[in-house]
Amino acid sequence: MNFKFLELKKEESIAIVSFNREKALNALNSAMLDEISDMTKLLKNDEEVNVVIFTGKGKAFIAGADISEMEKLNSFEGMAFGKKGSEVFTMIENLEKPTIAAINGYALGGGCEFAMACDIRLASSKAKFGQPEVGLGIIPGFSGTQRLPKLVGLAKAKELIFTGDIISSEEAKSIGLITYIYEADELMENAKTLAKKISKNAQLAVRNAKRSINEGFNKDMVSASSIEATYFGMCFSSEDQKNGMKAFLNKEKVKFITK
Ligand code: CO8
């Protein structure tokens, strides 16, 4: 597959996907959304890949959806564009392999929404976050009105969305939007270290844990625990569970095999 707006590199079992539309600060147009969808399918089926890191080239992670593309849209086209972005971001959220957003710079509008669809968010001390859509006459349309309140709470999400304020990495960390801040030149090394740590564990277990968390998150405790029980049970049919427990009891090192 050929990509114009994305670059894919692989290091052992880690895939690093870079947004590569530097001149427009990696703004998301329809073609780039299509490429992200294709890339997600490619990574899902790539048995060598355990963990995916997303980052941006240049000074932006993603500076939002492409304003020059959206400017001309009517109401129906706007709805279709929002739906397309939301569907692609849901694919990212539900990709069975863990995803890390290594946020190198601006993560605004659709860029902040993309980062929120990833499992873990790390940022450079230079990154900036925000949902500035109301200043353009629209609202966050790639599920930002839904994911932001879940991550930072209703009041802070409403404040950020209603004001369009742009916040620093420090503030993003203090409200729970990101988990770690690194110096710009240390961000990728730390993202890779985290990815490798995840990659060393039993991948079937990691993926079942992700499914259990995602599927149970919006359910009541009884239903969510029942979902968890199903995935917990599935782990016992794997070689990794047998080998992992045997190795612990025999005080040996384990080598996981399941992909
Ligand atoms: N869309 C299109 N082009 C962009 C975008 C964008 N979101 N952001 C930057 N660019 C372009 C600029 O137009 C400029 O192009 P050119 O060189 O041809 O003039 C180039 O990138 C560089 O940008 P700047 O010169 O502005 O760079 P600065 O360093 O001065 O400023 C900023 C950086 C502060 C990030 C500034 O570019 C900015 O404010 N960008 C827009 C940020 C924004 O408002 N983002 C939200 C967009 S709306 C959105 O994401 C909605 C998502 C849901 C959609 C639902 C659809 C219905």
PDB file of C-alpha atoms and ligand atoms in Angstrom:
ATOM      1  CA  MET A   1       0.000   0.000   0.000  1.00  0.00           C
ATOM      2  CA  ASN A   2       1.230   3.511  -0.830  1.00  0.00           C
ATOM      3  CA  PHE A   3       0.657   6.370   1.567  1.00  0.00           C
ATOM      4  CA  LYS A   4       1.005  10.072   0.758  1.00  0.00           C
ATOM      5  CA  PHE A   5       0.170  11.558   4.149  1.00  0.00           C
ATOM      6  CA  LEU A   6       1.483   8.831   6.461  1.00  0.00           C
ATOM      7  CA  GLU A   7       4.870   7.233   6.964  1.00  0.00           C
ATOM      8  CA  LEU A   8       5.260   3.769   8.473  1.00  0.00           C
ATOM      9  CA  LYS A   9       8.428   2.489  10.134  1.00  0.00           C
ATOM     10  CA  LYS A  10       8.809  -0.750  12.028  1.00  0.00           C
ATOM     11  CA  GLU A  11      11.251  -1.438  14.846  1.00  0.00           C
ATOM     12  CA  GLU A  12      10.997  -5.043  16.003  1.00  0.00           C
ATOM     13  CA  SER A  13       7.365  -5.464  17.062  1.00  0.00           C
ATOM     14  CA  ILE A  14       6.638  -1.709  17.203  1.00  0.00           C
ATOM     15  CA  ALA A  15       5.017   0.201  14.332  1.00  0.00           C
ATOM     16  CA  ILE A  16       5.659   3.946  14.213  1.00  0.00           C
ATOM     17  CA  VAL A  17       3.154   5.868  12.096  1.00  0.00           C
ATOM     18  CA  SER A  18       4.056   9.510  11.407  1.00  0.00           C
ATOM     19  CA  PHE A  19       1.581  12.070  10.069  1.00  0.00           C
ATOM     20  CA  ASN A  20       3.359  13.459   7.054  1.00  0.00           C
ATOM     21  CA  ARG A  21       1.621  16.612   5.851  1.00  0.00           C
ATOM     22  CA  GLU A  22       4.027  18.998   7.472  1.00  0.00           C
ATOM     23  CA  LYS A  23       3.273  22.099   5.363  1.00  0.00           C
ATOM     24  CA  ALA A  24      -0.362  22.097   6.560  1.00  0.00           C
ATOM     25  CA  LEU A  25       0.669  21.125  10.116  1.00  0.00           C
ATOM     26  CA  ASN A  26      -0.654  17.608   9.440  1.00  0.00           C
ATOM     27  CA  ALA A  27      -4.243  18.890   9.101  1.00  0.00           C
ATOM     28  CA  LEU A  28      -6.632  16.011   8.460  1.00  0.00           C
ATOM     29  CA  ASN A  29      -8.290  16.048   5.053  1.00  0.00           C
ATOM     30  CA  SER A  30     -10.557  13.305   3.659  1.00  0.00           C
ATOM     31  CA  ALA A  31      -7.701  11.581   1.833  1.00  0.00           C
ATOM     32  CA  MET A  32      -5.644  11.434   5.030  1.00  0.00           C
ATOM     33  CA  LEU A  33      -8.607   9.988   6.941  1.00  0.00           C
ATOM     34  CA  ASP A  34      -8.883   7.299   4.225  1.00  0.00           C
ATOM     35  CA  GLU A  35      -5.178   6.555   4.617  1.00  0.00           C
ATOM     36  CA  ILE A  36      -5.518   6.273   8.416  1.00  0.00           C
ATOM     37  CA  SER A  37      -8.354   3.804   7.865  1.00  0.00           C
ATOM     38  CA  ASP A  38      -6.219   1.763   5.421  1.00  0.00           C
ATOM     39  CA  MET A  39      -3.215   1.917   7.774  1.00  0.00           C
ATOM     40  CA  THR A  40      -5.321   0.658  10.693  1.00  0.00           C
ATOM     41  CA  LYS A  41      -6.433  -2.371   8.651  1.00  0.00           C
ATOM     42  CA  LEU A  42      -2.837  -3.004   7.576  1.00  0.00           C
ATOM     43  CA  LEU A  43      -1.540  -2.889  11.166  1.00  0.00           C
ATOM     44  CA  LYS A  44      -4.390  -5.060  12.425  1.00  0.00           C
ATOM     45  CA  ASN A  45      -3.389  -7.812  10.001  1.00  0.00           C
ATOM     46  CA  ASP A  46       0.390  -7.453  10.420  1.00  0.00           C
ATOM     47  CA  GLU A  47       1.388 -10.302  12.702  1.00  0.00           C
ATOM     48  CA  GLU A  48       4.792  -8.755  13.381  1.00  0.00           C
ATOM     49  CA  VAL A  49       3.253  -5.677  15.014  1.00  0.00           C
ATOM     50  CA  ASN A  50       2.284  -5.699  18.698  1.00  0.00           C
ATOM     51  CA  VAL A  51       2.080  -1.979  19.551  1.00  0.00           C
ATOM     52  CA  VAL A  52       1.516   1.145  17.438  1.00  0.00           C
ATOM     53  CA  ILE A  53       2.946   4.625  18.093  1.00  0.00           C
ATOM     54  CA  PHE A  54       1.404   7.637  16.300  1.00  0.00           C
ATOM     55  CA  THR A  55       3.352  10.891  16.022  1.00  0.00           C
ATOM     56  CA  GLY A  56       3.574  13.929  13.746  1.00  0.00           C
ATOM     57  CA  LYS A  57       6.310  15.294  11.513  1.00  0.00           C
ATOM     58  CA  GLY A  58       7.361  18.892  12.089  1.00  0.00           C
ATOM     59  CA  LYS A  59       5.899  21.149  14.740  1.00  0.00           C
ATOM     60  CA  ALA A  60       2.419  19.611  14.872  1.00  0.00           C
ATOM     61  CA  PHE A  61       0.938  16.295  15.923  1.00  0.00           C
ATOM     62  CA  ILE A  62      -2.239  17.252  14.021  1.00  0.00           C
ATOM     63  CA  ALA A  63      -3.436  20.903  13.939  1.00  0.00           C
ATOM     64  CA  GLY A  64      -7.041  19.832  13.360  1.00  0.00           C
ATOM     65  CA  ALA A  65      -9.314  18.838  10.537  1.00  0.00           C
ATOM     66  CA  ASP A  66      -8.504  20.617   7.267  1.00  0.00           C
ATOM     67  CA  ILE A  67     -10.217  24.003   7.467  1.00  0.00           C
ATOM     68  CA  SER A  68      -9.817  24.689   3.735  1.00  0.00           C
ATOM     69  CA  GLU A  69     -11.703  21.448   2.962  1.00  0.00           C
ATOM     70  CA  MET A  70     -14.424  22.130   5.558  1.00  0.00           C
ATOM     71  CA  GLU A  71     -14.984  25.777   4.559  1.00  0.00           C
ATOM     72  CA  LYS A  72     -17.090  24.825   1.531  1.00  0.00           C
ATOM     73  CA  LEU A  73     -19.242  22.125   3.175  1.00  0.00           C
ATOM     74  CA  ASN A  74     -23.014  22.358   3.586  1.00  0.00           C
ATOM     75  CA  SER A  75     -24.840  20.817   6.522  1.00  0.00           C
ATOM     76  CA  PHE A  76     -25.184  17.330   5.011  1.00  0.00           C
ATOM     77  CA  GLU A  77     -21.582  17.259   3.816  1.00  0.00           C
ATOM     78  CA  GLY A  78     -20.444  18.481   7.247  1.00  0.00           C
ATOM     79  CA  MET A  79     -22.351  15.659   8.896  1.00  0.00           C
ATOM     80  CA  ALA A  80     -20.796  13.131   6.498  1.00  0.00           C
ATOM     81  CA  PHE A  81     -17.278  14.498   7.146  1.00  0.00           C
ATOM     82  CA  GLY A  82     -17.807  14.338  10.917  1.00  0.00           C
ATOM     83  CA  LYS A  83     -19.179  10.798  10.650  1.00  0.00           C
ATOM     84  CA  LYS A  84     -16.239   9.699   8.515  1.00  0.00           C
ATOM     85  CA  GLY A  85     -13.712  11.080  11.035  1.00  0.00           C
ATOM     86  CA  SER A  86     -15.563   9.566  13.992  1.00  0.00           C
ATOM     87  CA  GLU A  87     -15.688   6.158  12.312  1.00  0.00           C
ATOM     88  CA  VAL A  88     -11.972   6.204  11.546  1.00  0.00           C
ATOM     89  CA  PHE A  89     -11.147   7.270  15.126  1.00  0.00           C
ATOM     90  CA  THR A  90     -13.356   4.481  16.484  1.00  0.00           C
ATOM     91  CA  MET A  91     -11.358   2.041  14.345  1.00  0.00           C
ATOM     92  CA  ILE A  92      -8.213   3.346  16.077  1.00  0.00           C
ATOM     93  CA  GLU A  93      -9.848   3.050  19.503  1.00  0.00           C
ATOM     94  CA  ASN A  94     -10.890  -0.529  18.774  1.00  0.00           C
ATOM     95  CA  LEU A  95      -7.693  -1.645  17.050  1.00  0.00           C
ATOM     96  CA  GLU A  96      -6.905  -4.699  19.153  1.00  0.00           C
ATOM     97  CA  LYS A  97      -3.231  -3.715  19.439  1.00  0.00           C
ATOM     98  CA  PRO A  98      -2.365  -1.010  21.999  1.00  0.00           C
ATOM     99  CA  THR A  99      -1.844   2.484  20.573  1.00  0.00           C
ATOM    100  CA  ILE A 100       0.342   5.267  21.961  1.00  0.00           C
ATOM    101  CA  ALA A 101       0.017   8.907  20.860  1.00  0.00           C
ATOM    102  CA  ALA A 102       3.465  10.518  21.062  1.00  0.00           C
ATOM    103  CA  ILE A 103       2.277  14.123  20.860  1.00  0.00           C
ATOM    104  CA  ASN A 104       5.166  16.173  19.525  1.00  0.00           C
ATOM    105  CA  GLY A 105       3.404  19.527  18.966  1.00  0.00           C
ATOM    106  CA  TYR A 106      -0.030  21.009  18.228  1.00  0.00           C
ATOM    107  CA  ALA A 107      -2.888  18.593  18.980  1.00  0.00           C
ATOM    108  CA  LEU A 108      -5.820  20.851  18.198  1.00  0.00           C
ATOM    109  CA  GLY A 109      -9.407  20.097  17.214  1.00  0.00           C
ATOM    110  CA  GLY A 110      -9.354  16.810  15.276  1.00  0.00           C
ATOM    111  CA  GLY A 111      -5.735  16.357  16.445  1.00  0.00           C
ATOM    112  CA  CYS A 112      -6.723  16.335  20.103  1.00  0.00           C
ATOM    113  CA  GLU A 113      -9.632  14.059  19.142  1.00  0.00           C
ATOM    114  CA  PHE A 114      -7.249  11.652  17.384  1.00  0.00           C
ATOM    115  CA  ALA A 115      -4.975  11.541  20.441  1.00  0.00           C
ATOM    116  CA  MET A 116      -8.004  10.780  22.646  1.00  0.00           C
ATOM    117  CA  ALA A 117      -8.847   7.766  20.474  1.00  0.00           C
ATOM    118  CA  CYS A 118      -5.425   6.277  21.327  1.00  0.00           C
ATOM    119  CA  ASP A 119      -4.939   4.160  24.455  1.00  0.00           C
ATOM    120  CA  ILE A 120      -2.069   6.140  26.035  1.00  0.00           C
ATOM    121  CA  ARG A 121      -0.962   9.756  25.480  1.00  0.00           C
ATOM    122  CA  LEU A 122       2.608  11.002  26.032  1.00  0.00           C
ATOM    123  CA  ALA A 123       3.633  14.513  25.056  1.00  0.00           C
ATOM    124  CA  SER A 124       6.576  16.772  24.419  1.00  0.00           C
ATOM    125  CA  SER A 125       6.907  19.733  26.780  1.00  0.00           C
ATOM    126  CA  LYS A 126       6.283  21.866  23.658  1.00  0.00           C
ATOM    127  CA  ALA A 127       2.913  20.295  22.770  1.00  0.00           C
ATOM    128  CA  LYS A 128      -0.315  22.313  22.821  1.00  0.00           C
ATOM    129  CA  PHE A 129      -3.825  20.960  23.219  1.00  0.00           C
ATOM    130  CA  GLY A 130      -7.293  22.321  22.639  1.00  0.00           C
ATOM    131  CA  GLN A 131     -10.671  22.131  20.960  1.00  0.00           C
ATOM    132  CA  PRO A 132     -10.816  25.532  19.223  1.00  0.00           C
ATOM    133  CA  GLU A 133     -13.782  24.611  16.968  1.00  0.00           C
ATOM    134  CA  VAL A 134     -16.312  27.096  18.405  1.00  0.00           C
ATOM    135  CA  GLY A 135     -13.984  29.880  17.218  1.00  0.00           C
ATOM    136  CA  LEU A 136     -14.588  28.589  13.680  1.00  0.00           C
ATOM    137  CA  GLY A 137     -18.354  28.299  14.018  1.00  0.00           C
ATOM    138  CA  ILE A 138     -18.442  24.516  14.497  1.00  0.00           C
ATOM    139  CA  ILE A 139     -18.180  22.021  17.355  1.00  0.00           C
ATOM    140  CA  PRO A 140     -15.716  19.164  17.872  1.00  0.00           C
ATOM    141  CA  GLY A 141     -17.038  16.670  15.320  1.00  0.00           C
ATOM    142  CA  PHE A 142     -14.738  13.657  15.514  1.00  0.00           C
ATOM    143  CA  SER A 143     -16.256  12.494  18.828  1.00  0.00           C
ATOM    144  CA  GLY A 144     -14.444  15.113  20.940  1.00  0.00           C
ATOM    145  CA  THR A 145     -17.643  16.131  22.734  1.00  0.00           C
ATOM    146  CA  GLN A 146     -17.892  12.501  23.876  1.00  0.00           C
ATOM    147  CA  ARG A 147     -14.294  11.432  24.606  1.00  0.00           C
ATOM    148  CA  LEU A 148     -13.078  14.630  26.310  1.00  0.00           C
ATOM    149  CA  PRO A 149     -15.660  14.533  29.161  1.00  0.00           C
ATOM    150  CA  LYS A 150     -14.804  10.871  29.789  1.00  0.00           C
ATOM    151  CA  LEU A 151     -11.113  11.701  30.102  1.00  0.00           C
ATOM    152  CA  VAL A 152     -11.130  14.993  32.003  1.00  0.00           C
ATOM    153  CA  GLY A 153     -14.629  15.210  33.520  1.00  0.00           C
ATOM    154  CA  LEU A 154     -17.694  17.111  32.404  1.00  0.00           C
ATOM    155  CA  ALA A 155     -16.912  20.568  33.790  1.00  0.00           C
ATOM    156  CA  LYS A 156     -13.334  20.811  32.443  1.00  0.00           C
ATOM    157  CA  ALA A 157     -14.394  19.398  29.063  1.00  0.00           C
ATOM    158  CA  LYS A 158     -17.191  21.959  28.793  1.00  0.00           C
ATOM    159  CA  GLU A 159     -14.822  24.764  29.788  1.00  0.00           C
ATOM    160  CA  LEU A 160     -12.254  23.724  27.142  1.00  0.00           C
ATOM    161  CA  ILE A 161     -14.859  23.246  24.407  1.00  0.00           C
ATOM    162  CA  PHE A 162     -16.856  26.430  25.173  1.00  0.00           C
ATOM    163  CA  THR A 163     -13.752  28.671  25.455  1.00  0.00           C
ATOM    164  CA  GLY A 164     -11.606  27.035  22.766  1.00  0.00           C
ATOM    165  CA  ASP A 165      -8.636  27.632  25.096  1.00  0.00           C
ATOM    166  CA  ILE A 166      -5.285  26.184  24.046  1.00  0.00           C
ATOM    167  CA  ILE A 167      -3.470  24.539  26.969  1.00  0.00           C
ATOM    168  CA  SER A 168       0.101  23.447  27.677  1.00  0.00           C
ATOM    169  CA  SER A 169       1.343  19.903  28.286  1.00  0.00           C
ATOM    170  CA  GLU A 170       1.562  20.683  32.017  1.00  0.00           C
ATOM    171  CA  GLU A 171      -2.113  21.603  32.158  1.00  0.00           C
ATOM    172  CA  ALA A 172      -3.062  18.655  29.935  1.00  0.00           C
ATOM    173  CA  LYS A 173      -1.286  16.357  32.395  1.00  0.00           C
ATOM    174  CA  SER A 174      -2.855  17.991  35.427  1.00  0.00           C
ATOM    175  CA  ILE A 175      -6.381  17.337  34.052  1.00  0.00           C
ATOM    176  CA  GLY A 176      -5.627  13.740  32.998  1.00  0.00           C
ATOM    177  CA  LEU A 177      -5.609  14.302  29.240  1.00  0.00           C
ATOM    178  CA  ILE A 178      -2.039  12.957  28.974  1.00  0.00           C
ATOM    179  CA  THR A 179      -0.001  10.814  31.352  1.00  0.00           C
ATOM    180  CA  TYR A 180       3.660  11.826  30.814  1.00  0.00           C
ATOM    181  CA  ILE A 181       5.643  14.848  29.576  1.00  0.00           C
ATOM    182  CA  TYR A 182       9.155  14.568  28.098  1.00  0.00           C
ATOM    183  CA  GLU A 183      11.651  16.976  26.580  1.00  0.00           C
ATOM    184  CA  ALA A 184      11.024  17.147  22.820  1.00  0.00           C
ATOM    185  CA  ASP A 185      14.151  15.163  21.899  1.00  0.00           C
ATOM    186  CA  GLU A 186      13.350  12.417  24.428  1.00  0.00           C
ATOM    187  CA  LEU A 187       9.689  11.865  23.522  1.00  0.00           C
ATOM    188  CA  MET A 188      10.117   9.124  20.910  1.00  0.00           C
ATOM    189  CA  GLU A 189      12.664   7.132  22.929  1.00  0.00           C
ATOM    190  CA  ASN A 190      10.274   7.099  25.872  1.00  0.00           C
ATOM    191  CA  ALA A 191       7.335   6.141  23.645  1.00  0.00           C
ATOM    192  CA  LYS A 192       9.386   3.236  22.254  1.00  0.00           C
ATOM    193  CA  THR A 193      10.454   2.116  25.732  1.00  0.00           C
ATOM    194  CA  LEU A 194       6.811   2.003  26.798  1.00  0.00           C
ATOM    195  CA  ALA A 195       5.802   0.180  23.596  1.00  0.00           C
ATOM    196  CA  LYS A 196       8.553  -2.426  24.099  1.00  0.00           C
ATOM    197  CA  LYS A 197       7.515  -2.988  27.708  1.00  0.00           C
ATOM    198  CA  ILE A 198       3.933  -3.726  26.545  1.00  0.00           C
ATOM    199  CA  SER A 199       5.250  -5.845  23.686  1.00  0.00           C
ATOM    200  CA  LYS A 200       7.138  -8.178  26.058  1.00  0.00           C
ATOM    201  CA  ASN A 201       3.904  -9.348  27.710  1.00  0.00           C
ATOM    202  CA  ALA A 202       1.532 -12.019  26.421  1.00  0.00           C
ATOM    203  CA  GLN A 203      -0.161 -10.300  23.469  1.00  0.00           C
ATOM    204  CA  LEU A 204      -3.344 -12.335  23.630  1.00  0.00           C
ATOM    205  CA  ALA A 205      -3.724 -11.213  27.250  1.00  0.00           C
ATOM    206  CA  VAL A 206      -2.936  -7.565  26.398  1.00  0.00           C
ATOM    207  CA  ARG A 207      -5.515  -7.620  23.582  1.00  0.00           C
ATOM    208  CA  ASN A 208      -8.147  -9.331  25.710  1.00  0.00           C
ATOM    209  CA  ALA A 209      -7.533  -6.721  28.423  1.00  0.00           C
ATOM    210  CA  LYS A 210      -8.061  -3.925  25.869  1.00  0.00           C
ATOM    211  CA  ARG A 211     -11.274  -5.520  24.592  1.00  0.00           C
ATOM    212  CA  SER A 212     -12.537  -5.977  28.138  1.00  0.00           C
ATOM    213  CA  ILE A 213     -11.786  -2.353  29.103  1.00  0.00           C
ATOM    214  CA  ASN A 214     -13.287  -0.863  25.923  1.00  0.00           C
ATOM    215  CA  GLU A 215     -16.394  -3.036  25.853  1.00  0.00           C
ATOM    216  CA  GLY A 216     -17.065  -2.721  29.576  1.00  0.00           C
ATOM    217  CA  PHE A 217     -16.305   1.003  29.985  1.00  0.00           C
ATOM    218  CA  ASN A 218     -19.816   2.358  29.420  1.00  0.00           C
ATOM    219  CA  LYS A 219     -21.669  -0.569  30.947  1.00  0.00           C
ATOM    220  CA  ASP A 220     -22.948  -1.155  34.472  1.00  0.00           C
ATOM    221  CA  MET A 221     -20.610  -3.156  36.759  1.00  0.00           C
ATOM    222  CA  VAL A 222     -22.544  -6.439  36.459  1.00  0.00           C
ATOM    223  CA  SER A 223     -22.558  -6.391  32.645  1.00  0.00           C
ATOM    224  CA  ALA A 224     -18.948  -5.145  32.490  1.00  0.00           C
ATOM    225  CA  SER A 225     -17.753  -7.870  34.870  1.00  0.00           C
ATOM    226  CA  SER A 226     -19.511 -10.460  32.744  1.00  0.00           C
ATOM    227  CA  ILE A 227     -17.627  -9.175  29.664  1.00  0.00           C
ATOM    228  CA  GLU A 228     -14.408  -9.362  31.676  1.00  0.00           C
ATOM    229  CA  ALA A 229     -15.169 -12.946  32.735  1.00  0.00           C
ATOM    230  CA  THR A 230     -15.512 -13.970  29.072  1.00  0.00           C
ATOM    231  CA  TYR A 231     -12.134 -12.503  28.085  1.00  0.00           C
ATOM    232  CA  PHE A 232     -10.531 -13.795  31.290  1.00  0.00           C
ATOM    233  CA  GLY A 233     -11.782 -17.280  30.430  1.00  0.00           C
ATOM    234  CA  MET A 234     -10.497 -17.009  26.841  1.00  0.00           C
ATOM    235  CA  CYS A 235      -6.948 -16.457  28.143  1.00  0.00           C
ATOM    236  CA  PHE A 236      -6.974 -19.985  29.619  1.00  0.00           C
ATOM    237  CA  SER A 237      -7.152 -21.536  26.158  1.00  0.00           C
ATOM    238  CA  SER A 238      -3.783 -19.995  25.252  1.00  0.00           C
ATOM    239  CA  GLU A 239      -0.302 -21.475  25.371  1.00  0.00           C
ATOM    240  CA  ASP A 240       0.840 -18.208  26.943  1.00  0.00           C
ATOM    241  CA  GLN A 241      -1.284 -18.774  30.047  1.00  0.00           C
ATOM    242  CA  LYS A 242       0.066 -22.324  30.401  1.00  0.00           C
ATOM    243  CA  ASN A 243       3.686 -21.282  29.801  1.00  0.00           C
ATOM    244  CA  GLY A 244       3.443 -18.065  31.854  1.00  0.00           C
ATOM    245  CA  MET A 245       2.120 -19.809  34.955  1.00  0.00           C
ATOM    246  CA  LYS A 246       4.384 -22.848  34.607  1.00  0.00           C
ATOM    247  CA  ALA A 247       7.446 -20.591  34.267  1.00  0.00           C
ATOM    248  CA  PHE A 248       6.461 -18.635  37.376  1.00  0.00           C
ATOM    249  CA  LEU A 249       6.043 -21.803  39.426  1.00  0.00           C
ATOM    250  CA  ASN A 250       9.324 -23.271  38.115  1.00  0.00           C
ATOM    251  CA  LYS A 251      11.118 -19.925  38.678  1.00  0.00           C
ATOM    252  CA  GLU A 252      12.036 -19.765  34.987  1.00  0.00           C
ATOM    253  CA  LYS A 253      11.889 -17.005  32.363  1.00  0.00           C
ATOM    254  CA  VAL A 254       8.875 -17.179  30.077  1.00  0.00           C
ATOM    255  CA  LYS A 255       8.817 -16.706  26.312  1.00  0.00           C
ATOM    256  CA  PHE A 256       5.365 -15.818  25.025  1.00  0.00           C
ATOM    257  CA  ILE A 257       4.372 -17.141  21.633  1.00  0.00           C
ATOM    258  CA  THR A 258       0.746 -16.226  20.930  1.00  0.00           C
ATOM    259  CA  LYS A 259       0.106 -13.454  18.392  1.00  0.00           C
TER     260      LYS A 259
HETATM  261  N1  CO8 B   1      -6.501  23.158   8.396  1.00  0.00           N
HETATM  262  C1  CO8 B   1      -5.907  23.553   7.260  1.00  0.00           C
HETATM  263  N2  CO8 B   1      -4.705  24.154   7.213  1.00  0.00           N
HETATM  264  C2  CO8 B   1      -4.082  24.372   8.388  1.00  0.00           C
HETATM  265  C3  CO8 B   1      -4.628  23.987   9.618  1.00  0.00           C
HETATM  266  C4  CO8 B   1      -5.898  23.339   9.593  1.00  0.00           C
HETATM  267  N3  CO8 B   1      -6.493  22.894  10.711  1.00  0.00           N
HETATM  268  N4  CO8 B   1      -3.776  24.358  10.599  1.00  0.00           N
HETATM  269  C5  CO8 B   1      -2.735  24.941  10.001  1.00  0.00           C
HETATM  270  N5  CO8 B   1      -2.906  24.958   8.670  1.00  0.00           N
HETATM  271  C6  CO8 B   1      -2.008  25.506   7.648  1.00  0.00           C
HETATM  272  C7  CO8 B   1      -2.050  27.033   7.627  1.00  0.00           C
HETATM  273  O1  CO8 B   1      -3.162  27.492   6.880  1.00  0.00           O
HETATM  274  C8  CO8 B   1      -0.727  27.343   6.996  1.00  0.00           C
HETATM  275  O2  CO8 B   1      -0.828  27.167   5.611  1.00  0.00           O
HETATM  276  P1  CO8 B   1      -0.078  28.193   4.584  1.00  0.00           P
HETATM  277  O3  CO8 B   1       1.381  28.039   4.876  1.00  0.00           O
HETATM  278  O4  CO8 B   1      -0.477  27.694   3.232  1.00  0.00           O
HETATM  279  O5  CO8 B   1      -0.603  29.553   4.919  1.00  0.00           O
HETATM  280  C9  CO8 B   1       0.204  26.249   7.542  1.00  0.00           C
HETATM  281  O6  CO8 B   1      -0.665  25.215   7.977  1.00  0.00           O
HETATM  282  C10 CO8 B   1       1.025  26.713   8.720  1.00  0.00           C
HETATM  283  O7  CO8 B   1       0.146  27.249   9.692  1.00  0.00           O
HETATM  284  P2  CO8 B   1       0.363  28.686  10.377  1.00  0.00           P
HETATM  285  O8  CO8 B   1       1.082  29.618   9.455  1.00  0.00           O
HETATM  286  O9  CO8 B   1      -0.948  29.148  10.912  1.00  0.00           O
HETATM  287  O10 CO8 B   1       1.359  28.275  11.575  1.00  0.00           O
HETATM  288  P3  CO8 B   1       1.562  29.031  12.959  1.00  0.00           P
HETATM  289  O11 CO8 B   1       2.744  28.414  13.581  1.00  0.00           O
HETATM  290  O12 CO8 B   1       1.543  30.505  12.790  1.00  0.00           O
HETATM  291  O13 CO8 B   1       0.255  28.659  13.827  1.00  0.00           O
HETATM  292  C11 CO8 B   1      -1.444  27.163  14.704  1.00  0.00           C
HETATM  293  C12 CO8 B   1       0.028  27.330  14.241  1.00  0.00           C
HETATM  294  C13 CO8 B   1      -1.669  27.968  15.976  1.00  0.00           C
HETATM  295  C14 CO8 B   1      -1.643  25.678  14.982  1.00  0.00           C
HETATM  296  C15 CO8 B   1      -2.380  27.649  13.581  1.00  0.00           C
HETATM  297  O14 CO8 B   1      -2.007  27.065  12.350  1.00  0.00           O
HETATM  298  C16 CO8 B   1      -3.824  27.315  13.818  1.00  0.00           C
HETATM  299  O15 CO8 B   1      -4.486  27.962  14.624  1.00  0.00           O
HETATM  300  N6  CO8 B   1      -4.356  26.308  13.090  1.00  0.00           N
HETATM  301  C17 CO8 B   1      -5.750  25.932  13.162  1.00  0.00           C
HETATM  302  C18 CO8 B   1      -6.047  25.213  14.459  1.00  0.00           C
HETATM  303  C19 CO8 B   1      -7.509  24.873  14.540  1.00  0.00           C
HETATM  304  O16 CO8 B   1      -8.375  25.717  14.606  1.00  0.00           O
HETATM  305  N7  CO8 B   1      -7.792  23.575  14.543  1.00  0.00           N
HETATM  306  C20 CO8 B   1      -9.143  23.055  14.598  1.00  0.00           C
HETATM  307  C21 CO8 B   1      -9.672  22.854  13.222  1.00  0.00           C
HETATM  308  S1  CO8 B   1     -11.386  22.394  13.249  1.00  0.00           S
HETATM  309  C22 CO8 B   1     -11.372  20.749  13.616  1.00  0.00           C
HETATM  310  O17 CO8 B   1     -10.361  20.137  13.829  1.00  0.00           O
HETATM  311  C23 CO8 B   1     -12.708  20.090  13.672  1.00  0.00           C
HETATM  312  C24 CO8 B   1     -12.634  18.574  13.840  1.00  0.00           C
HETATM  313  C25 CO8 B   1     -13.985  17.970  13.670  1.00  0.00           C
HETATM  314  C26 CO8 B   1     -14.461  18.148  12.262  1.00  0.00           C
HETATM  315  C27 CO8 B   1     -15.864  17.758  12.106  1.00  0.00           C
HETATM  316  C28 CO8 B   1     -16.329  18.068  10.708  1.00  0.00           C
HETATM  317  C29 CO8 B   1     -17.732  18.347  10.581  1.00  0.00           C
END
